[in-house]
């Protein structure tokens, strides 16, 4: 007999039940419930449409043929990044390449020296752009494809996969260590029947990753 999480209504795997058989853990809600409560819980398919409000910066729409989740990657960091980028990138590139263009003389030593600044500027621009206009769109429609689009202002980089091939969704935490300090970022990772997993990065926002994983796991479950 399949038991379901009282919170989200998704099935709980037998491996998530304690050896004593009294407690069960839902990976998507990160919640432990008694097995009795899980037995009594209604499955997602038997529940009315979800009324769980998505977290801040996340919107979703559903239709008969599919769904669309839009995550905004806009952040207050943009307020600091743009001025910083203009001064840093503008100053370094202007000094290295601007003077060469102005004088009409090519200096290969200086140009070579400037390459890391050029790469750094492009990288910084990408972050500034995403923190101002950035969106991540996860959608599935009539053509049976799941599309993950990242970008903004009409410029999107798209990954797609057959939606029927996506079998599970979970939250993954990534820790990066930098000079003694840690930065933690989160992603929703989708496992496919074939091919490598698909990763949807939500940055530092754990709540967005968790909501997205729960939502997609629910859609996968209801699809059957
Ligand atoms: Zn749950």
PDB file of C-alpha atoms and ligand atoms in Angstrom:
ATOM      1  CA  UNK A   1       0.000   0.000   0.000  1.00  0.00           C
ATOM      2  CA  UNK A   2       1.313   3.417  -0.958  1.00  0.00           C
ATOM      3  CA  UNK A   3       1.308   6.050   1.726  1.00  0.00           C
ATOM      4  CA  UNK A   4       1.161   9.766   1.035  1.00  0.00           C
ATOM      5  CA  UNK A   5       2.634  12.842   2.678  1.00  0.00           C
ATOM      6  CA  UNK A   6      -0.102  14.673   4.635  1.00  0.00           C
ATOM      7  CA  UNK A   7       1.400  17.981   3.516  1.00  0.00           C
ATOM      8  CA  UNK A   8       1.844  17.631  -0.249  1.00  0.00           C
ATOM      9  CA  UNK A   9      -0.060  14.423  -0.992  1.00  0.00           C
ATOM     10  CA  UNK A  10       2.805  12.828  -2.901  1.00  0.00           C
ATOM     11  CA  UNK A  11       3.743   9.190  -2.355  1.00  0.00           C
ATOM     12  CA  UNK A  12       6.466   8.450   0.184  1.00  0.00           C
ATOM     13  CA  UNK A  13       8.953   5.772  -0.795  1.00  0.00           C
ATOM     14  CA  UNK A  14       9.329   2.730   1.484  1.00  0.00           C
ATOM     15  CA  UNK A  15      13.004   3.722   1.926  1.00  0.00           C
ATOM     16  CA  UNK A  16      11.875   6.913   3.707  1.00  0.00           C
ATOM     17  CA  UNK A  17      10.076   5.019   6.463  1.00  0.00           C
ATOM     18  CA  UNK A  18      11.940   4.370   9.710  1.00  0.00           C
ATOM     19  CA  UNK A  19      12.898   0.741  10.435  1.00  0.00           C
ATOM     20  CA  UNK A  20      10.420   0.711  13.327  1.00  0.00           C
ATOM     21  CA  UNK A  21       7.748   1.600  10.782  1.00  0.00           C
ATOM     22  CA  UNK A  22       6.242   4.492  12.705  1.00  0.00           C
ATOM     23  CA  UNK A  23       7.647   7.593  10.993  1.00  0.00           C
ATOM     24  CA  UNK A  24       7.892   8.636   7.348  1.00  0.00           C
ATOM     25  CA  UNK A  25       9.901  11.432   5.792  1.00  0.00           C
ATOM     26  CA  UNK A  26       8.860  13.520   2.791  1.00  0.00           C
ATOM     27  CA  UNK A  27      11.909  14.741   0.885  1.00  0.00           C
ATOM     28  CA  UNK A  28       9.967  17.419  -0.914  1.00  0.00           C
ATOM     29  CA  UNK A  29       8.454  19.019   2.186  1.00  0.00           C
ATOM     30  CA  UNK A  30      11.386  17.997   4.389  1.00  0.00           C
ATOM     31  CA  UNK A  31       8.889  16.959   6.967  1.00  0.00           C
ATOM     32  CA  UNK A  32       8.518  13.905   9.133  1.00  0.00           C
ATOM     33  CA  UNK A  33       5.048  12.570   9.803  1.00  0.00           C
ATOM     34  CA  UNK A  34       3.701   9.535  11.534  1.00  0.00           C
ATOM     35  CA  UNK A  35       2.945   6.636   9.230  1.00  0.00           C
ATOM     36  CA  UNK A  36      -0.604   6.649  10.585  1.00  0.00           C
ATOM     37  CA  UNK A  37      -1.066  10.235   9.442  1.00  0.00           C
ATOM     38  CA  UNK A  38       0.370   9.297   6.035  1.00  0.00           C
ATOM     39  CA  UNK A  39      -2.041   6.366   5.715  1.00  0.00           C
ATOM     40  CA  UNK A  40      -4.948   8.667   6.463  1.00  0.00           C
ATOM     41  CA  UNK A  41      -3.673  11.410   4.134  1.00  0.00           C
ATOM     42  CA  UNK A  42      -5.367  11.966   0.803  1.00  0.00           C
ATOM     43  CA  UNK A  43      -3.264  11.487  -2.316  1.00  0.00           C
ATOM     44  CA  UNK A  44      -2.629  14.577  -4.432  1.00  0.00           C
ATOM     45  CA  UNK A  45      -4.892  13.250  -7.193  1.00  0.00           C
ATOM     46  CA  UNK A  46      -7.850  13.201  -4.794  1.00  0.00           C
ATOM     47  CA  UNK A  47      -7.349  16.733  -3.594  1.00  0.00           C
ATOM     48  CA  UNK A  48      -8.808  19.922  -4.977  1.00  0.00           C
ATOM     49  CA  UNK A  49      -6.419  22.111  -6.988  1.00  0.00           C
ATOM     50  CA  UNK A  50      -3.569  23.412  -4.894  1.00  0.00           C
ATOM     51  CA  UNK A  51      -4.152  26.623  -3.036  1.00  0.00           C
ATOM     52  CA  UNK A  52      -0.608  26.823  -1.774  1.00  0.00           C
ATOM     53  CA  UNK A  53       0.634  30.289  -2.680  1.00  0.00           C
ATOM     54  CA  UNK A  54       4.002  30.304  -4.410  1.00  0.00           C
ATOM     55  CA  UNK A  55       6.870  32.135  -2.681  1.00  0.00           C
ATOM     56  CA  UNK A  56       7.853  35.690  -3.548  1.00  0.00           C
ATOM     57  CA  UNK A  57       9.340  36.158  -7.004  1.00  0.00           C
ATOM     58  CA  UNK A  58       7.577  33.129  -8.425  1.00  0.00           C
ATOM     59  CA  UNK A  59       4.407  32.946 -10.485  1.00  0.00           C
ATOM     60  CA  UNK A  60       2.633  30.086 -12.133  1.00  0.00           C
ATOM     61  CA  UNK A  61      -0.207  29.537 -14.565  1.00  0.00           C
ATOM     62  CA  UNK A  62      -1.891  26.334 -15.559  1.00  0.00           C
ATOM     63  CA  UNK A  63      -3.998  25.454 -18.551  1.00  0.00           C
ATOM     64  CA  UNK A  64      -5.542  22.279 -19.899  1.00  0.00           C
ATOM     65  CA  UNK A  65      -2.473  21.610 -22.012  1.00  0.00           C
ATOM     66  CA  UNK A  66       0.291  22.494 -19.618  1.00  0.00           C
ATOM     67  CA  UNK A  67       1.795  24.868 -17.128  1.00  0.00           C
ATOM     68  CA  UNK A  68       4.245  27.688 -16.837  1.00  0.00           C
ATOM     69  CA  UNK A  69       6.306  28.723 -13.823  1.00  0.00           C
ATOM     70  CA  UNK A  70       8.159  32.026 -13.947  1.00  0.00           C
ATOM     71  CA  UNK A  71      10.917  32.747 -11.463  1.00  0.00           C
ATOM     72  CA  UNK A  72      12.272  36.213 -11.251  1.00  0.00           C
ATOM     73  CA  UNK A  73      15.994  36.415 -10.575  1.00  0.00           C
ATOM     74  CA  UNK A  74      15.760  40.163 -10.009  1.00  0.00           C
ATOM     75  CA  UNK A  75      17.542  41.210  -6.875  1.00  0.00           C
ATOM     76  CA  UNK A  76      18.577  44.320  -4.980  1.00  0.00           C
ATOM     77  CA  UNK A  77      22.170  43.344  -5.807  1.00  0.00           C
ATOM     78  CA  UNK A  78      21.550  45.041  -9.162  1.00  0.00           C
ATOM     79  CA  UNK A  79      21.558  48.419  -7.421  1.00  0.00           C
ATOM     80  CA  UNK A  80      25.165  47.880  -6.423  1.00  0.00           C
ATOM     81  CA  UNK A  81      26.278  45.925  -9.466  1.00  0.00           C
ATOM     82  CA  UNK A  82      25.500  48.414 -12.218  1.00  0.00           C
ATOM     83  CA  UNK A  83      27.479  51.346 -10.785  1.00  0.00           C
ATOM     84  CA  UNK A  84      30.289  48.986  -9.790  1.00  0.00           C
ATOM     85  CA  UNK A  85      30.380  47.444 -13.231  1.00  0.00           C
ATOM     86  CA  UNK A  86      30.372  50.769 -15.026  1.00  0.00           C
ATOM     87  CA  UNK A  87      33.283  52.030 -12.952  1.00  0.00           C
ATOM     88  CA  UNK A  88      35.275  48.809 -12.926  1.00  0.00           C
ATOM     89  CA  UNK A  89      34.609  47.566 -16.446  1.00  0.00           C
ATOM     90  CA  UNK A  90      34.375  51.030 -17.924  1.00  0.00           C
ATOM     91  CA  UNK A  91      37.571  52.138 -16.215  1.00  0.00           C
ATOM     92  CA  UNK A  92      39.677  49.079 -16.944  1.00  0.00           C
ATOM     93  CA  UNK A  93      38.505  48.518 -20.512  1.00  0.00           C
ATOM     94  CA  UNK A  94      38.512  52.198 -21.331  1.00  0.00           C
ATOM     95  CA  UNK A  95      42.060  52.494 -20.067  1.00  0.00           C
ATOM     96  CA  UNK A  96      43.333  49.400 -21.854  1.00  0.00           C
ATOM     97  CA  UNK A  97      41.430  49.382 -25.139  1.00  0.00           C
ATOM     98  CA  UNK A  98      39.968  52.862 -25.297  1.00  0.00           C
ATOM     99  CA  UNK A  99      43.360  54.538 -25.402  1.00  0.00           C
ATOM    100  CA  UNK A 100      44.493  52.191 -28.200  1.00  0.00           C
ATOM    101  CA  UNK A 101      41.418  52.892 -30.273  1.00  0.00           C
ATOM    102  CA  UNK A 102      41.797  56.620 -29.681  1.00  0.00           C
ATOM    103  CA  UNK A 103      45.442  56.698 -30.698  1.00  0.00           C
ATOM    104  CA  UNK A 104      44.901  54.190 -33.509  1.00  0.00           C
ATOM    105  CA  UNK A 105      47.894  52.157 -32.371  1.00  0.00           C
ATOM    106  CA  UNK A 106      47.614  48.521 -31.429  1.00  0.00           C
ATOM    107  CA  UNK A 107      49.611  47.421 -28.423  1.00  0.00           C
ATOM    108  CA  UNK A 108      49.518  43.635 -28.190  1.00  0.00           C
ATOM    109  CA  UNK A 109      51.114  43.449 -24.738  1.00  0.00           C
ATOM    110  CA  UNK A 110      48.527  45.765 -23.284  1.00  0.00           C
ATOM    111  CA  UNK A 111      45.728  44.029 -25.176  1.00  0.00           C
ATOM    112  CA  UNK A 112      46.810  40.649 -23.846  1.00  0.00           C
ATOM    113  CA  UNK A 113      47.032  42.067 -20.352  1.00  0.00           C
ATOM    114  CA  UNK A 114      43.484  43.341 -20.734  1.00  0.00           C
ATOM    115  CA  UNK A 115      41.934  39.975 -21.640  1.00  0.00           C
ATOM    116  CA  UNK A 116      41.116  38.942 -18.048  1.00  0.00           C
ATOM    117  CA  UNK A 117      39.420  42.322 -17.572  1.00  0.00           C
ATOM    118  CA  UNK A 118      37.414  41.721 -20.730  1.00  0.00           C
ATOM    119  CA  UNK A 119      36.310  38.279 -19.550  1.00  0.00           C
ATOM    120  CA  UNK A 120      35.563  39.680 -16.075  1.00  0.00           C
ATOM    121  CA  UNK A 121      33.469  42.471 -17.564  1.00  0.00           C
ATOM    122  CA  UNK A 122      31.398  40.077 -19.673  1.00  0.00           C
ATOM    123  CA  UNK A 123      30.848  37.897 -16.607  1.00  0.00           C
ATOM    124  CA  UNK A 124      29.869  40.874 -14.445  1.00  0.00           C
ATOM    125  CA  UNK A 125      27.558  42.145 -17.143  1.00  0.00           C
ATOM    126  CA  UNK A 126      25.815  38.766 -17.214  1.00  0.00           C
ATOM    127  CA  UNK A 127      25.223  38.855 -13.460  1.00  0.00           C
ATOM    128  CA  UNK A 128      24.067  42.482 -13.536  1.00  0.00           C
ATOM    129  CA  UNK A 129      21.723  41.730 -16.445  1.00  0.00           C
ATOM    130  CA  UNK A 130      20.185  38.678 -14.744  1.00  0.00           C
ATOM    131  CA  UNK A 131      19.783  40.484 -11.427  1.00  0.00           C
ATOM    132  CA  UNK A 132      17.873  43.249 -13.199  1.00  0.00           C
ATOM    133  CA  UNK A 133      15.859  41.623 -15.990  1.00  0.00           C
ATOM    134  CA  UNK A 134      16.487  37.935 -15.378  1.00  0.00           C
ATOM    135  CA  UNK A 135      13.828  35.275 -15.487  1.00  0.00           C
ATOM    136  CA  UNK A 136      13.818  31.526 -15.438  1.00  0.00           C
ATOM    137  CA  UNK A 137      10.780  30.039 -17.127  1.00  0.00           C
ATOM    138  CA  UNK A 138       9.842  26.394 -16.749  1.00  0.00           C
ATOM    139  CA  UNK A 139       7.016  25.344 -19.012  1.00  0.00           C
ATOM    140  CA  UNK A 140       5.326  22.419 -20.610  1.00  0.00           C
ATOM    141  CA  UNK A 141       2.780  22.594 -23.392  1.00  0.00           C
ATOM    142  CA  UNK A 142       0.960  20.736 -26.085  1.00  0.00           C
ATOM    143  CA  UNK A 143       4.124  19.628 -27.904  1.00  0.00           C
ATOM    144  CA  UNK A 144       5.070  17.395 -24.941  1.00  0.00           C
ATOM    145  CA  UNK A 145       8.297  19.213 -24.221  1.00  0.00           C
ATOM    146  CA  UNK A 146       9.481  20.625 -20.947  1.00  0.00           C
ATOM    147  CA  UNK A 147      11.345  23.823 -21.607  1.00  0.00           C
ATOM    148  CA  UNK A 148      13.665  25.603 -19.234  1.00  0.00           C
ATOM    149  CA  UNK A 149      14.374  29.106 -20.457  1.00  0.00           C
ATOM    150  CA  UNK A 150      16.820  31.424 -18.842  1.00  0.00           C
ATOM    151  CA  UNK A 151      17.415  35.041 -19.745  1.00  0.00           C
ATOM    152  CA  UNK A 152      15.507  38.268 -19.960  1.00  0.00           C
ATOM    153  CA  UNK A 153      14.175  40.984 -22.253  1.00  0.00           C
ATOM    154  CA  UNK A 154      13.341  38.481 -24.971  1.00  0.00           C
ATOM    155  CA  UNK A 155      16.826  36.951 -24.960  1.00  0.00           C
ATOM    156  CA  UNK A 156      16.509  33.399 -23.755  1.00  0.00           C
ATOM    157  CA  UNK A 157      18.740  30.402 -23.599  1.00  0.00           C
ATOM    158  CA  UNK A 158      16.591  27.294 -23.762  1.00  0.00           C
ATOM    159  CA  UNK A 159      17.029  23.701 -22.690  1.00  0.00           C
ATOM    160  CA  UNK A 160      14.299  21.252 -23.479  1.00  0.00           C
ATOM    161  CA  UNK A 161      13.462  17.661 -22.799  1.00  0.00           C
ATOM    162  CA  UNK A 162      10.554  15.305 -23.333  1.00  0.00           C
ATOM    163  CA  UNK A 163       8.245  15.947 -20.378  1.00  0.00           C
ATOM    164  CA  UNK A 164       7.261  12.278 -20.194  1.00  0.00           C
ATOM    165  CA  UNK A 165      10.936  11.412 -19.667  1.00  0.00           C
ATOM    166  CA  UNK A 166      11.184  13.512 -16.524  1.00  0.00           C
ATOM    167  CA  UNK A 167      10.604  11.120 -13.633  1.00  0.00           C
ATOM    168  CA  UNK A 168      11.421  13.037 -10.468  1.00  0.00           C
ATOM    169  CA  UNK A 169      12.187  16.425  -9.008  1.00  0.00           C
ATOM    170  CA  UNK A 170      14.203  17.285  -5.926  1.00  0.00           C
ATOM    171  CA  UNK A 171      15.990  20.149  -4.206  1.00  0.00           C
ATOM    172  CA  UNK A 172      19.757  20.100  -4.279  1.00  0.00           C
ATOM    173  CA  UNK A 173      22.011  22.235  -2.151  1.00  0.00           C
ATOM    174  CA  UNK A 174      25.422  23.323  -3.391  1.00  0.00           C
ATOM    175  CA  UNK A 175      28.080  24.710  -1.112  1.00  0.00           C
ATOM    176  CA  UNK A 176      30.917  26.722  -2.533  1.00  0.00           C
ATOM    177  CA  UNK A 177      33.871  27.603  -0.414  1.00  0.00           C
ATOM    178  CA  UNK A 178      35.646  30.844  -1.010  1.00  0.00           C
ATOM    179  CA  UNK A 179      38.407  32.142   1.225  1.00  0.00           C
ATOM    180  CA  UNK A 180      36.990  30.685   4.403  1.00  0.00           C
ATOM    181  CA  UNK A 181      33.419  31.726   3.746  1.00  0.00           C
ATOM    182  CA  UNK A 182      30.642  29.616   2.342  1.00  0.00           C
ATOM    183  CA  UNK A 183      28.036  30.460  -0.188  1.00  0.00           C
ATOM    184  CA  UNK A 184      25.096  28.147  -0.470  1.00  0.00           C
ATOM    185  CA  UNK A 185      22.983  27.976  -3.570  1.00  0.00           C
ATOM    186  CA  UNK A 186      19.979  25.858  -4.404  1.00  0.00           C
ATOM    187  CA  UNK A 187      18.656  24.170  -7.465  1.00  0.00           C
ATOM    188  CA  UNK A 188      15.752  22.022  -8.471  1.00  0.00           C
ATOM    189  CA  UNK A 189      17.117  18.935 -10.194  1.00  0.00           C
ATOM    190  CA  UNK A 190      15.008  16.857 -12.556  1.00  0.00           C
ATOM    191  CA  UNK A 191      15.918  13.252 -13.204  1.00  0.00           C
ATOM    192  CA  UNK A 192      15.190  11.861 -16.633  1.00  0.00           C
ATOM    193  CA  UNK A 193      14.633   8.334 -17.849  1.00  0.00           C
ATOM    194  CA  UNK A 194      17.463   8.894 -20.309  1.00  0.00           C
ATOM    195  CA  UNK A 195      20.170  11.499 -20.431  1.00  0.00           C
ATOM    196  CA  UNK A 196      21.690  13.724 -17.818  1.00  0.00           C
ATOM    197  CA  UNK A 197      19.602  15.416 -15.130  1.00  0.00           C
ATOM    198  CA  UNK A 198      18.294  18.921 -15.757  1.00  0.00           C
ATOM    199  CA  UNK A 199      19.198  21.570 -13.259  1.00  0.00           C
ATOM    200  CA  UNK A 200      17.176  24.710 -12.564  1.00  0.00           C
ATOM    201  CA  UNK A 201      19.230  27.108 -10.458  1.00  0.00           C
ATOM    202  CA  UNK A 202      17.407  29.388  -8.079  1.00  0.00           C
ATOM    203  CA  UNK A 203      20.476  30.978  -6.499  1.00  0.00           C
ATOM    204  CA  UNK A 204      20.329  31.632  -2.789  1.00  0.00           C
ATOM    205  CA  UNK A 205      16.576  31.222  -2.622  1.00  0.00           C
ATOM    206  CA  UNK A 206      15.828  27.902  -1.009  1.00  0.00           C
ATOM    207  CA  UNK A 207      12.108  28.487  -0.835  1.00  0.00           C
ATOM    208  CA  UNK A 208      11.846  28.906  -4.616  1.00  0.00           C
ATOM    209  CA  UNK A 209      13.791  25.702  -5.281  1.00  0.00           C
ATOM    210  CA  UNK A 210      11.695  23.772  -2.762  1.00  0.00           C
ATOM    211  CA  UNK A 211       8.397  25.074  -4.133  1.00  0.00           C
ATOM    212  CA  UNK A 212       9.453  24.328  -7.708  1.00  0.00           C
ATOM    213  CA  UNK A 213      10.555  20.775  -6.857  1.00  0.00           C
ATOM    214  CA  UNK A 214       7.288  20.103  -5.024  1.00  0.00           C
ATOM    215  CA  UNK A 215       5.247  21.607  -7.832  1.00  0.00           C
ATOM    216  CA  UNK A 216       7.005  19.639 -10.576  1.00  0.00           C
ATOM    217  CA  UNK A 217       6.919  16.414  -8.544  1.00  0.00           C
ATOM    218  CA  UNK A 218       3.177  16.976  -8.226  1.00  0.00           C
ATOM    219  CA  UNK A 219       2.785  17.489 -11.979  1.00  0.00           C
ATOM    220  CA  UNK A 220       4.830  14.341 -12.683  1.00  0.00           C
ATOM    221  CA  UNK A 221       2.655  12.374 -10.267  1.00  0.00           C
ATOM    222  CA  UNK A 222      -0.623  13.671 -11.693  1.00  0.00           C
ATOM    223  CA  UNK A 223       0.498  12.998 -15.274  1.00  0.00           C
ATOM    224  CA  UNK A 224       0.303   9.227 -14.808  1.00  0.00           C
TER     225      UNK A 224
HETATM  226 ZN1  LIG B   1       5.403  16.250   1.252  1.00  0.00          ZN
END
